[in-house]
CSV table of C-alpha atoms in Angstrom, one decimal:
chain,number,residue,atom,x,y,z
A,13,MET,CA,1.1,17.6,-27.4
A,14,ALA,CA,-2.2,17.7,-26.0
A,15,MET,CA,-2.2,14.4,-23.7
A,16,THR,CA,-6.0,13.3,-23.2
A,17,THR,CA,-5.5,9.5,-21.5
A,18,LEU,CA,-2.8,8.7,-19.2
A,19,PRO,CA,-0.4,5.1,-19.9
A,20,GLU,CA,-1.6,2.3,-18.3
A,21,THR,CA,2.2,1.6,-16.4
A,22,LEU,CA,4.9,3.5,-15.3
A,23,VAL,CA,7.0,1.5,-17.0
A,24,ALA,CA,5.0,2.3,-20.7
A,25,SER,CA,5.3,5.8,-20.1
A,26,LEU,CA,8.8,5.7,-19.0
A,27,GLN,CA,9.4,4.8,-22.9
A,28,MET,CA,7.0,7.1,-24.6
A,29,LEU,CA,9.1,10.1,-22.6
A,30,ARG,CA,12.7,8.4,-23.4
A,31,ARG,CA,10.9,8.3,-27.6
A,32,ARG,CA,9.8,12.0,-26.4
A,33,ALA,CA,6.5,10.5,-27.5
A,34,TYR,CA,6.0,13.9,-25.0
A,35,THR,CA,7.3,16.1,-22.5
A,36,ALA,CA,7.7,15.5,-18.4
A,37,LEU,CA,6.1,19.2,-18.6
A,38,GLU,CA,3.4,17.8,-21.0
A,39,LEU,CA,2.7,14.5,-18.8
A,40,THR,CA,3.2,16.6,-15.3
A,41,ASN,CA,0.8,19.3,-16.6
A,42,HIS,CA,-1.7,16.6,-17.8
A,43,CYS,CA,-1.8,14.7,-14.0
A,44,LEU,CA,-2.0,18.4,-12.7
A,45,GLU,CA,-5.3,19.3,-14.4
A,46,ARG,CA,-6.4,15.7,-14.2
A,47,ILE,CA,-5.9,16.7,-10.2
A,48,GLN,CA,-7.7,19.7,-10.6
A,49,SER,CA,-10.8,17.8,-12.5
A,50,VAL,CA,-11.3,15.2,-10.6
A,51,ASN,CA,-10.0,16.0,-6.7
A,52,PRO,CA,-12.5,17.9,-5.5
A,53,ASP,CA,-15.0,15.1,-6.0
A,54,LEU,CA,-12.7,12.3,-5.1
A,55,ASN,CA,-10.7,14.1,-1.9
A,56,ALA,CA,-7.2,12.1,-3.0
A,57,PHE,CA,-5.0,14.8,-2.4
A,58,LEU,CA,-4.6,17.0,0.5
A,59,SER,CA,-2.6,19.7,-0.9
A,60,VAL,CA,-0.6,19.7,-4.3
A,61,SER,CA,2.4,20.9,-5.2
A,62,ASP,CA,1.5,22.9,-8.7
A,63,ASP,CA,4.4,24.7,-8.9
A,64,TYR,CA,7.0,22.6,-7.7
A,65,ALA,CA,6.2,20.1,-9.7
A,66,ARG,CA,6.5,22.0,-12.7
A,67,GLN,CA,9.8,23.4,-12.5
A,68,ARG,CA,11.0,19.7,-11.8
A,69,ALA,CA,9.2,18.4,-14.9
A,70,ALA,CA,10.4,21.3,-16.8
A,71,ALA,CA,14.7,20.3,-15.4
A,72,VAL,CA,14.1,16.7,-16.5
A,73,ASP,CA,12.9,17.8,-19.9
A,74,THR,CA,16.4,19.9,-20.0
A,75,LEU,CA,18.6,17.0,-19.2
A,76,TYR,CA,16.4,14.3,-22.0
A,77,GLU,CA,17.5,17.4,-24.3
A,78,THR,CA,21.5,17.8,-23.3
A,79,PHE,CA,23.1,15.3,-21.0
A,80,PRO,CA,20.2,11.9,-21.0
A,81,GLU,CA,22.7,9.9,-19.9
A,82,ALA,CA,22.5,11.6,-16.2
A,83,LEU,CA,18.2,10.8,-15.9
A,84,GLY,CA,17.5,9.2,-13.1
A,85,PRO,CA,15.0,6.1,-13.3
A,86,LEU,CA,12.1,7.8,-12.5
A,87,ALA,CA,12.7,11.0,-14.4
A,88,GLY,CA,10.2,13.1,-15.2
A,89,ILE,CA,6.8,10.2,-14.4
A,90,PRO,CA,4.2,12.3,-11.8
A,91,ILE,CA,4.4,9.9,-8.0
A,92,SER,CA,2.2,10.8,-5.4
A,93,ILE,CA,3.0,10.8,-1.7
A,94,LYS,CA,1.0,9.6,1.4
A,95,ASP,CA,0.5,13.1,3.6
A,96,LEU,CA,2.6,10.9,6.7
A,97,ILE,CA,5.8,11.0,5.0
A,98,ASP,CA,8.1,14.5,5.5
A,99,THR,CA,8.7,17.2,2.4
A,100,SER,CA,10.5,20.4,2.6
A,101,PHE,CA,8.9,21.7,0.1
A,102,SER,CA,5.0,20.8,1.1
A,103,LYS,CA,3.7,21.1,4.0
A,104,THR,CA,2.7,17.6,5.7
A,105,THR,CA,-0.5,17.1,7.9
A,106,TYR,CA,0.0,13.5,9.0
A,107,GLY,CA,-3.7,14.0,8.6
A,108,SER,CA,-4.4,16.1,12.0
A,109,GLN,CA,-5.6,19.0,13.1
A,110,ILE,CA,-2.6,19.6,14.9
A,111,TYR,CA,0.0,19.4,12.3
A,112,ARG,CA,-2.5,21.7,9.1
A,113,ASP,CA,-0.5,23.9,8.8
A,114,PHE,CA,3.2,22.1,9.5
A,115,GLN,CA,6.2,22.8,7.1
A,116,PRO,CA,8.8,20.1,7.9
A,117,GLN,CA,12.5,21.3,7.7
A,118,ALA,CA,13.6,17.9,5.9
A,119,ASN,CA,12.4,15.1,3.6
A,120,ALA,CA,11.9,11.7,4.0
A,121,THR,CA,14.6,9.6,2.8
A,122,VAL,CA,12.2,8.2,0.5
A,123,VAL,CA,11.9,11.0,-0.9
A,124,ASN,CA,15.1,12.1,-1.3
A,125,ARG,CA,15.9,9.2,-3.4
A,126,LEU,CA,12.6,9.4,-5.3
A,127,GLU,CA,13.9,13.7,-6.2
A,128,GLN,CA,17.7,12.2,-7.3
A,129,ALA,CA,15.4,9.3,-9.2
A,130,GLN,CA,14.2,12.4,-10.4
A,131,ALA,CA,10.5,11.4,-10.8
A,132,VAL,CA,8.2,14.4,-10.1
A,133,ILE,CA,6.1,14.3,-7.2
A,134,VAL,CA,2.7,16.8,-7.5
A,135,GLY,CA,1.3,16.2,-4.2
A,136,LYS,CA,0.5,14.6,-0.7
A,137,THR,CA,-2.4,12.0,-0.2
A,138,HIS,CA,-5.3,11.9,2.1
A,139,LEU,CA,-4.8,9.6,4.6
A,140,HIS,CA,-6.6,8.2,8.2
A,141,GLU,CA,-6.1,10.7,10.7
A,142,PHE,CA,-2.4,10.0,12.1
A,143,ALA,CA,-2.5,6.2,9.8
A,144,TYR,CA,-4.7,5.1,12.8
A,145,GLY,CA,-7.1,3.7,10.7
A,146,ILE,CA,-8.7,1.8,7.6
A,147,THR,CA,-11.6,3.7,6.7
A,148,ASN,CA,-10.3,7.3,5.4
A,149,GLU,CA,-12.8,8.8,7.2
A,150,ASN,CA,-11.0,11.8,8.4
A,151,PRO,CA,-13.4,14.0,10.6
A,152,HIS,CA,-11.0,16.9,10.0
A,153,PHE,CA,-10.3,16.4,6.0
A,154,GLY,CA,-13.2,14.5,5.0
A,155,PRO,CA,-13.4,11.0,3.3
A,156,ALA,CA,-10.8,9.8,0.8
A,157,ARG,CA,-13.6,8.6,-2.0
A,158,ASN,CA,-12.8,5.5,-4.4
A,159,PRO,CA,-12.8,5.6,-7.5
A,160,VAL,CA,-14.5,2.7,-8.8
A,161,ASP,CA,-17.8,4.1,-7.2
A,162,ARG,CA,-17.4,7.5,-5.2
A,163,GLU,CA,-20.3,6.4,-2.1
A,164,ARG,CA,-17.7,3.9,-1.3
A,165,MET,CA,-14.7,4.1,0.9
A,166,THR,CA,-10.9,3.8,-0.9
A,167,GLY,CA,-10.1,2.0,2.6
A,168,GLY,CA,-7.0,2.8,4.6
A,169,SER,CA,-4.8,4.4,5.9
A,170,SER,CA,-2.9,5.3,3.1
A,171,GLY,CA,-6.5,5.4,0.7
A,172,GLY,CA,-5.6,8.9,-1.6
A,173,SER,CA,-2.7,7.0,-2.6
A,174,ALA,CA,-4.5,4.9,-4.0
A,175,ALA,CA,-7.5,6.8,-5.1
A,176,SER,CA,-4.5,9.0,-7.0
A,177,VAL,CA,-3.6,6.2,-8.8
A,178,LYS,CA,-6.7,4.5,-9.5
A,179,ALA,CA,-7.9,7.2,-11.1
A,180,ALA,CA,-5.0,8.0,-12.8
A,181,LEU,CA,-4.1,11.2,-11.7
A,182,VAL,CA,-0.7,9.6,-11.2
A,183,LEU,CA,1.7,6.5,-12.0
A,184,ALA,CA,2.2,5.6,-8.5
A,185,SER,CA,2.0,6.5,-4.7
A,186,ILE,CA,4.4,6.2,-2.2
A,187,GLY,CA,2.2,4.7,1.1
A,188,THR,CA,2.9,3.4,4.2
A,189,ASP,CA,1.3,0.1,5.6
A,190,THR,CA,1.1,-1.6,10.0
A,191,GLY,CA,-1.4,-3.4,9.7
A,192,GLY,CA,-2.4,-3.4,6.1
A,193,SER,CA,-2.6,-0.2,5.0
A,194,ILE,CA,-1.1,-0.1,1.8
A,195,ARG,CA,-2.8,-3.6,0.4
A,196,ILE,CA,-6.3,-3.2,1.7
A,197,PRO,CA,-6.6,0.5,-0.3
A,198,ALA,CA,-4.9,-1.2,-3.1
A,199,SER,CA,-7.4,-4.1,-2.9
A,200,LEU,CA,-10.7,-1.8,-2.7
A,201,THR,CA,-9.3,0.4,-5.5
A,202,GLY,CA,-8.6,-2.0,-7.8
A,203,ILE,CA,-5.1,-1.9,-7.9
A,204,VAL,CA,-1.2,-2.9,-7.3
A,205,GLY,CA,-0.2,-2.6,-3.6
A,206,TYR,CA,3.6,-3.9,-1.8
A,207,LYS,CA,4.4,-3.9,1.7
A,208,PRO,CA,7.8,-5.3,1.5
A,209,THR,CA,10.2,-7.4,3.9
A,210,HIS,CA,10.4,-5.2,7.1
A,211,GLY,CA,13.2,-3.3,7.0
A,212,LEU,CA,14.2,-3.2,3.3
A,213,VAL,CA,12.6,0.7,3.0
A,214,PRO,CA,14.4,3.2,5.2
A,215,VAL,CA,11.5,4.6,7.3
A,216,ASP,CA,13.4,8.3,8.7
A,217,GLY,CA,11.2,11.1,7.8
A,218,VAL,CA,7.7,9.2,8.3
A,219,LEU,CA,5.6,9.8,11.4
A,220,PRO,CA,5.9,6.0,12.9
A,221,LEU,CA,2.5,5.1,13.7
A,222,ALA,CA,4.1,1.5,15.5
A,223,GLN,CA,8.0,1.2,14.5
A,224,THR,CA,8.3,-2.4,14.3
A,225,LEU,CA,5.4,-3.0,12.7
A,226,ASP,CA,5.4,0.6,9.9
A,227,HIS,CA,6.6,-0.5,6.6
A,228,VAL,CA,7.3,2.0,3.2
A,229,GLY,CA,5.8,1.0,-0.2
A,230,PRO,CA,4.7,1.4,-3.5
A,231,LEU,CA,0.7,1.4,-5.1
A,232,THR,CA,1.0,1.1,-8.7
A,233,ARG,CA,-1.4,-0.4,-11.5
A,234,THR,CA,1.2,-3.6,-12.1
A,235,VAL,CA,3.8,-5.7,-10.3
A,236,ARG,CA,6.3,-4.6,-12.5
A,237,ASP,CA,6.1,-0.4,-11.7
A,238,ALA,CA,5.8,-1.6,-7.8
A,239,ALA,CA,9.3,-3.6,-8.5
A,240,LEU,CA,10.9,-0.3,-10.2
A,241,VAL,CA,9.8,1.5,-7.5
A,242,THR,CA,10.8,-0.4,-4.9
A,243,ASP,CA,14.1,0.0,-6.1
A,244,VAL,CA,14.3,3.4,-6.3
A,245,LEU,CA,13.0,3.3,-2.6
A,246,THR,CA,15.7,1.1,-1.5
A,247,GLY,CA,19.0,2.4,-3.3
A,248,ALA,CA,18.7,-0.8,-5.5
A,249,HIS,CA,18.2,0.2,-8.7
A,250,GLY,CA,20.6,-1.0,-10.4
A,251,THR,CA,22.3,-2.8,-8.3
A,252,SER,CA,22.4,-7.0,-7.7
A,253,GLN,CA,19.4,-6.7,-5.6
A,254,SER,CA,17.3,-5.3,-8.5
A,255,LEU,CA,13.6,-6.4,-7.6
A,256,PHE,CA,13.0,-5.0,-11.2
A,257,ALA,CA,15.8,-6.6,-12.5
A,258,ALA,CA,15.3,-10.0,-10.5
A,259,LEU,CA,11.2,-9.8,-12.5
A,260,ASP,CA,13.3,-11.3,-16.1
A,261,GLN,CA,15.3,-14.1,-13.9
A,262,ALA,CA,13.7,-17.9,-14.8
A,263,ALA,CA,10.1,-18.6,-13.7
A,264,HIS,CA,9.3,-20.7,-11.0
A,265,THR,CA,6.5,-22.2,-11.8
A,266,PRO,CA,4.5,-25.1,-10.7
A,267,LEU,CA,4.1,-23.0,-7.9
A,268,CYS,CA,3.3,-25.2,-3.9
A,269,ILE,CA,1.0,-22.6,-2.3
A,270,GLY,CA,-0.5,-22.6,1.5
A,271,ILE,CA,-4.2,-21.4,2.4
A,272,PRO,CA,-4.6,-20.1,5.7
A,273,GLN,CA,-8.5,-22.0,4.8
A,274,GLY,CA,-9.0,-21.6,8.8
A,275,LEU,CA,-8.5,-17.8,8.3
A,276,ILE,CA,-10.7,-17.2,5.2
A,277,ASP,CA,-13.7,-19.5,6.5
A,278,ARG,CA,-14.0,-17.7,9.8
A,279,PHE,CA,-13.9,-14.3,8.8
A,280,GLY,CA,-14.3,-13.6,5.1
A,281,THR,CA,-17.4,-12.4,3.7
A,282,ALA,CA,-19.5,-15.2,1.4
A,283,PRO,CA,-19.4,-13.1,-1.8
A,284,VAL,CA,-15.0,-12.8,-1.3
A,285,LYS,CA,-14.9,-17.0,-0.4
A,286,ARG,CA,-16.5,-17.8,-3.5
A,287,HIS,CA,-15.1,-15.8,-5.9
A,288,PHE,CA,-11.2,-16.3,-4.0
A,289,ALA,CA,-11.6,-20.4,-4.1
A,290,SER,CA,-12.4,-19.5,-8.3
A,291,ILE,CA,-9.1,-17.3,-8.5
A,292,LEU,CA,-7.5,-20.8,-6.8
A,293,GLY,CA,-9.4,-23.2,-9.7
A,294,PHE,CA,-8.5,-21.1,-12.4
A,295,LEU,CA,-4.4,-20.6,-11.1
A,296,GLN,CA,-4.6,-25.0,-11.3
A,297,GLU,CA,-7.0,-25.4,-14.4
A,298,LYS,CA,-3.5,-22.8,-15.9
A,299,GLY,CA,-1.1,-25.4,-14.8
A,300,LEU,CA,0.7,-22.6,-12.3
A,301,VAL,CA,-0.1,-24.1,-8.8
A,302,ILE,CA,0.7,-27.9,-8.4
A,303,HIS,CA,-0.1,-27.8,-5.2
A,304,GLN,CA,-1.7,-26.1,-2.5
A,305,GLU,CA,-1.9,-27.0,1.1
A,306,GLU,CA,-3.7,-25.4,4.8
A,307,ILE,CA,-1.7,-23.6,6.7
A,308,ARG,CA,-3.2,-22.9,10.7
A,309,PHE,CA,-2.4,-20.6,13.3
A,310,ASP,CA,-4.7,-19.1,16.3
A,311,GLU,CA,-5.9,-15.8,14.7
A,312,ASN,CA,-7.0,-14.4,17.7
A,313,GLU,CA,-3.5,-15.3,19.2
A,314,VAL,CA,-2.2,-13.1,16.0
A,315,ALA,CA,-4.7,-10.0,16.0
A,316,THR,CA,-3.8,-9.7,19.7
A,317,HIS,CA,-0.3,-9.7,19.8
A,318,GLN,CA,-0.2,-7.4,17.0
A,319,GLY,CA,-2.5,-5.0,18.4
A,320,ASN,CA,-0.7,-5.3,22.0
A,321,ILE,CA,2.4,-4.0,20.3
A,322,GLN,CA,0.2,-1.6,17.3
A,323,GLY,CA,-0.8,-0.4,20.9
A,324,ALA,CA,2.3,0.4,23.1
A,325,GLU,CA,4.2,1.5,20.3
A,326,ALA,CA,1.5,4.0,19.2
A,327,PHE,CA,0.8,5.3,22.6
A,328,ALA,CA,4.3,6.0,23.2
A,329,VAL,CA,4.2,8.3,20.1
A,330,HIS,CA,1.5,10.6,21.2
A,331,GLN,CA,1.1,10.5,25.0
A,332,ALA,CA,2.7,13.9,25.4
A,333,ARG,CA,1.0,15.1,22.0
A,334,LEU,CA,-2.4,13.8,23.5
A,335,GLN,CA,-1.4,16.0,26.8
A,336,ALA,CA,-0.9,18.8,25.1
A,337,HIS,CA,-3.7,19.0,22.2
A,338,ARG,CA,-6.5,15.9,23.2
A,339,HIS,CA,-9.0,18.1,22.0
A,340,LEU,CA,-7.8,18.0,18.6
A,341,TYR,CA,-7.7,14.4,18.1
A,342,GLY,CA,-10.8,13.0,16.1
A,343,ALA,CA,-13.0,11.2,18.0
A,344,ASP,CA,-12.4,7.0,16.6
A,345,VAL,CA,-8.2,7.9,17.1
A,346,LEU,CA,-8.8,8.9,20.3
A,347,GLU,CA,-10.5,5.7,21.6
A,348,ARG,CA,-7.9,3.3,20.0
A,349,LEU,CA,-5.5,5.5,21.2
A,350,GLU,CA,-6.7,5.7,24.6
A,351,THR,CA,-7.4,1.9,25.1
A,352,SER,CA,-3.7,1.7,23.9
A,353,GLY,CA,-2.7,3.2,26.5
A,354,GLN,CA,-4.1,0.4,28.7
A,355,VAL,CA,-1.8,-2.6,27.0
A,356,SER,CA,1.4,-3.3,30.1
A,357,ALA,CA,5.0,-3.9,29.8
A,358,GLN,CA,4.0,-7.3,30.6
A,359,GLU,CA,2.1,-7.6,27.8
A,360,TYR,CA,4.2,-5.7,25.0
A,361,ILE,CA,6.8,-8.5,25.7
A,362,GLN,CA,4.6,-11.0,25.9
A,363,SER,CA,3.5,-10.1,22.6
A,364,LEU,CA,7.1,-9.5,21.0
A,365,THR,CA,8.1,-13.0,22.5
A,366,PHE,CA,5.2,-14.5,20.3
A,367,ARG,CA,6.4,-12.3,16.9
A,368,THR,CA,9.7,-14.5,17.3
A,369,VAL,CA,7.9,-17.7,18.0
A,370,PHE,CA,5.8,-16.5,15.0
A,371,GLN,CA,8.4,-15.9,12.2
A,372,ARG,CA,10.1,-19.3,13.1
A,373,VAL,CA,6.6,-21.3,12.3
A,374,ILE,CA,6.4,-18.8,9.4
A,375,GLU,CA,9.6,-19.7,8.4
A,376,GLN,CA,9.0,-23.5,8.6
A,377,TRP,CA,6.0,-23.0,6.0
A,378,PHE,CA,8.2,-21.8,3.2
A,379,VAL,CA,10.7,-24.7,3.6
A,380,ASN,CA,7.9,-26.7,1.4
A,381,LEU,CA,5.8,-23.3,0.0
A,382,ASP,CA,6.8,-21.1,-2.3
A,383,VAL,CA,4.3,-18.1,-1.5
A,384,ILE,CA,0.9,-18.3,0.6
A,385,LEU,CA,-2.7,-16.7,-1.1
A,386,LEU,CA,-5.4,-15.6,0.3
A,387,PRO,CA,-7.4,-12.8,-0.6
A,388,THR,CA,-6.4,-9.2,0.8
A,389,THR,CA,-9.7,-8.0,2.1
A,390,PRO,CA,-12.7,-10.0,4.0
A,391,VAL,CA,-14.9,-7.7,1.6
A,392,THR,CA,-15.0,-5.5,-0.9
A,393,ALA,CA,-15.5,-2.0,-0.5
A,394,PRO,CA,-18.0,-1.2,2.1
A,395,LYS,CA,-20.2,2.0,1.0
A,396,LEU,CA,-19.1,5.6,3.7
A,397,GLY,CA,-19.9,5.6,6.9
A,398,THR,CA,-20.6,1.5,7.5
A,399,GLU,CA,-19.5,0.6,10.7
A,400,TYR,CA,-20.2,-2.8,11.0
A,401,ILE,CA,-20.1,-6.2,8.3
A,402,ASP,CA,-21.9,-9.8,8.6
A,403,ILE,CA,-19.8,-12.6,8.3
A,404,ALA,CA,-20.0,-16.0,9.4
A,405,GLU,CA,-20.0,-15.4,13.4
A,406,GLY,CA,-22.2,-12.7,13.0
A,407,THR,CA,-21.9,-8.6,12.3
A,408,THR,CA,-18.6,-7.6,13.1
A,409,HIS,CA,-17.1,-4.0,13.6
A,410,ILE,CA,-15.7,-3.2,9.9
A,411,ARG,CA,-11.7,-1.7,12.2
A,412,PRO,CA,-10.9,-5.3,13.5
A,413,LEU,CA,-12.3,-6.9,10.4
A,414,MET,CA,-10.8,-5.6,7.6
A,415,THR,CA,-6.9,-6.5,9.0
A,416,ARG,CA,-7.9,-9.7,9.8
A,417,PHE,CA,-5.6,-11.1,6.5
A,418,THR,CA,-3.0,-8.3,6.4
A,419,ASN,CA,-2.4,-7.7,10.1
A,420,PRO,CA,-0.2,-11.5,10.8
A,421,TRP,CA,2.4,-10.2,7.9
A,422,ASN,CA,3.0,-7.2,9.7
A,423,LEU,CA,3.2,-8.9,12.9
A,424,SER,CA,6.0,-11.5,11.0
A,425,GLY,CA,7.3,-8.5,8.9
A,426,VAL,CA,7.4,-10.6,5.3
A,427,PRO,CA,6.9,-9.4,2.3
A,428,ALA,CA,3.0,-9.6,1.1
A,429,ILE,CA,1.2,-8.1,-1.9
A,430,SER,CA,-1.8,-7.2,-3.0
A,431,ILE,CA,-2.9,-7.4,-6.7
A,432,PRO,CA,-6.3,-7.0,-8.5
A,433,ALA,CA,-8.3,-10.5,-9.6
A,434,GLY,CA,-11.5,-9.2,-11.1
A,435,THR,CA,-14.6,-8.2,-9.2
A,436,ILE,CA,-17.5,-8.7,-7.2
A,437,ASP,CA,-20.5,-7.1,-8.3
A,438,GLY,CA,-19.0,-4.6,-10.2
A,439,LEU,CA,-16.7,-3.8,-7.2
A,440,PRO,CA,-12.7,-5.2,-7.4
A,441,PHE,CA,-11.3,-8.0,-5.5
A,442,GLY,CA,-7.6,-7.7,-4.4
A,443,LEU,CA,-5.7,-10.9,-3.9
A,444,GLN,CA,-2.6,-11.3,-1.6
A,445,LEU,CA,0.4,-12.8,-2.0
A,446,VAL,CA,2.9,-13.0,1.1
A,447,GLY,CA,6.4,-14.3,0.9
A,448,GLY,CA,9.3,-15.8,2.9
A,449,MET,CA,11.3,-13.4,5.0
A,450,GLY,CA,14.1,-11.6,2.8
A,451,ARG,CA,12.2,-13.3,-0.1
A,452,ASP,CA,11.0,-10.1,-2.2
A,453,ALA,CA,11.8,-11.1,-5.6
A,454,GLN,CA,10.8,-14.7,-5.6
A,455,LEU,CA,7.6,-12.5,-4.1
A,456,LEU,CA,7.4,-10.1,-7.1
A,457,ARG,CA,8.1,-12.7,-9.8
A,458,ILE,CA,5.0,-15.2,-8.2
A,459,ALA,CA,3.1,-12.1,-8.4
A,460,GLU,CA,3.7,-10.8,-12.3
A,461,GLN,CA,3.1,-14.7,-13.2
A,462,VAL,CA,0.0,-14.8,-11.8
A,463,GLU,CA,-1.2,-11.4,-12.9
A,464,ARG,CA,-0.5,-12.5,-16.2
A,465,CYS,CA,-1.9,-15.4,-15.9
A,466,LEU,CA,-5.1,-13.8,-14.5
A,467,ALA,CA,-5.2,-11.5,-17.3
A,468,GLU,CA,-6.4,-14.4,-19.5
A,469,ARG,CA,-9.4,-14.7,-16.6
A,470,ASN,CA,-10.5,-11.4,-17.1
A,471,GLU,CA,-10.3,-11.0,-20.2
């Protein structure tokens, strides 16, 4: 069968594969041909494993014909991997000139789990250098471009992953998120990006940015797709802990929601604030939201302590590498690491203490709340090269601004997901939903309910 378009969702594609509407090899070839055609302009992939992917797909097809009972939960599904995650079959650059030709000896645990699930990994995606940035403008590999408007940013640092899903080059991608690096590009490109509860997905074999803040998670087209991929990453598929199975449990409505209105008012651009207000009004009109209350915290304090922890841990990762290869770092990442090296041990310990207190505050919020809602980013996708953004307080640098709505949930470790929620002047708007610690199943159920409700709004 000659494929002309990729199925709308990963779950739909699995159903078609099982019906043998097309083979895994046909699906993989379609994706590889799309990558060959589109990637020179998009720059979503840093490397493509054509032969390896075709071999994997052919092996899946053999199983379909001879032993279908042995098929894994992602059998035949083309997936991309952020190039921060080790793969033994393909070089892993970490977005760095230093590692341009580095070949890991072993796969990251999440890669092994994807392969055990018989996913077809087609390549490694573009990222901000060492995942330490939010624009994906990489001095060594050029910028990743947004499929919605190729003069605009994907956001980062999992920007290539987001672009590969949005442009229908793959059905899912695996990214990392330390301050928003899955959710920000998901928002700017108009897809789903999910950061599970900290520690739910293993990070061994993933180059750390800041170990106590790092998360691994999926970028997909739908919440349901994200749940299925996460089950594979956690090893929960087919168990009582399955997030995918939990989606079919009884709906939890209407919702009591928390809104960090002060944070939104202070850092959101006017179009984003208006659009968010209209989304809230629609959800209330549809009866999905019955009660909302404002949640308050000191935004500057949260940003400072998250920055201290991230900076101190990132500098510890890079200190020896900086001494040996300082000249091979890009200017923006070098500057951030030099600043990070100034965080004292006392400041780091104080920030760890603050995190514990903040986690308790959030736990108290969720005594009465089902979910927290806010925009994922303060602005829609900026043009490539943008350094400063105008907000109510004045002009601010893009780097700290873009993580204002995402980094509180990295600091605390609670689960958060960005889902598409319409457009502003043709550019995607991401709605972020935040759950209580360990309440990933509840969060994804709510996210799918909101996703379905918003589909009516966008019709």
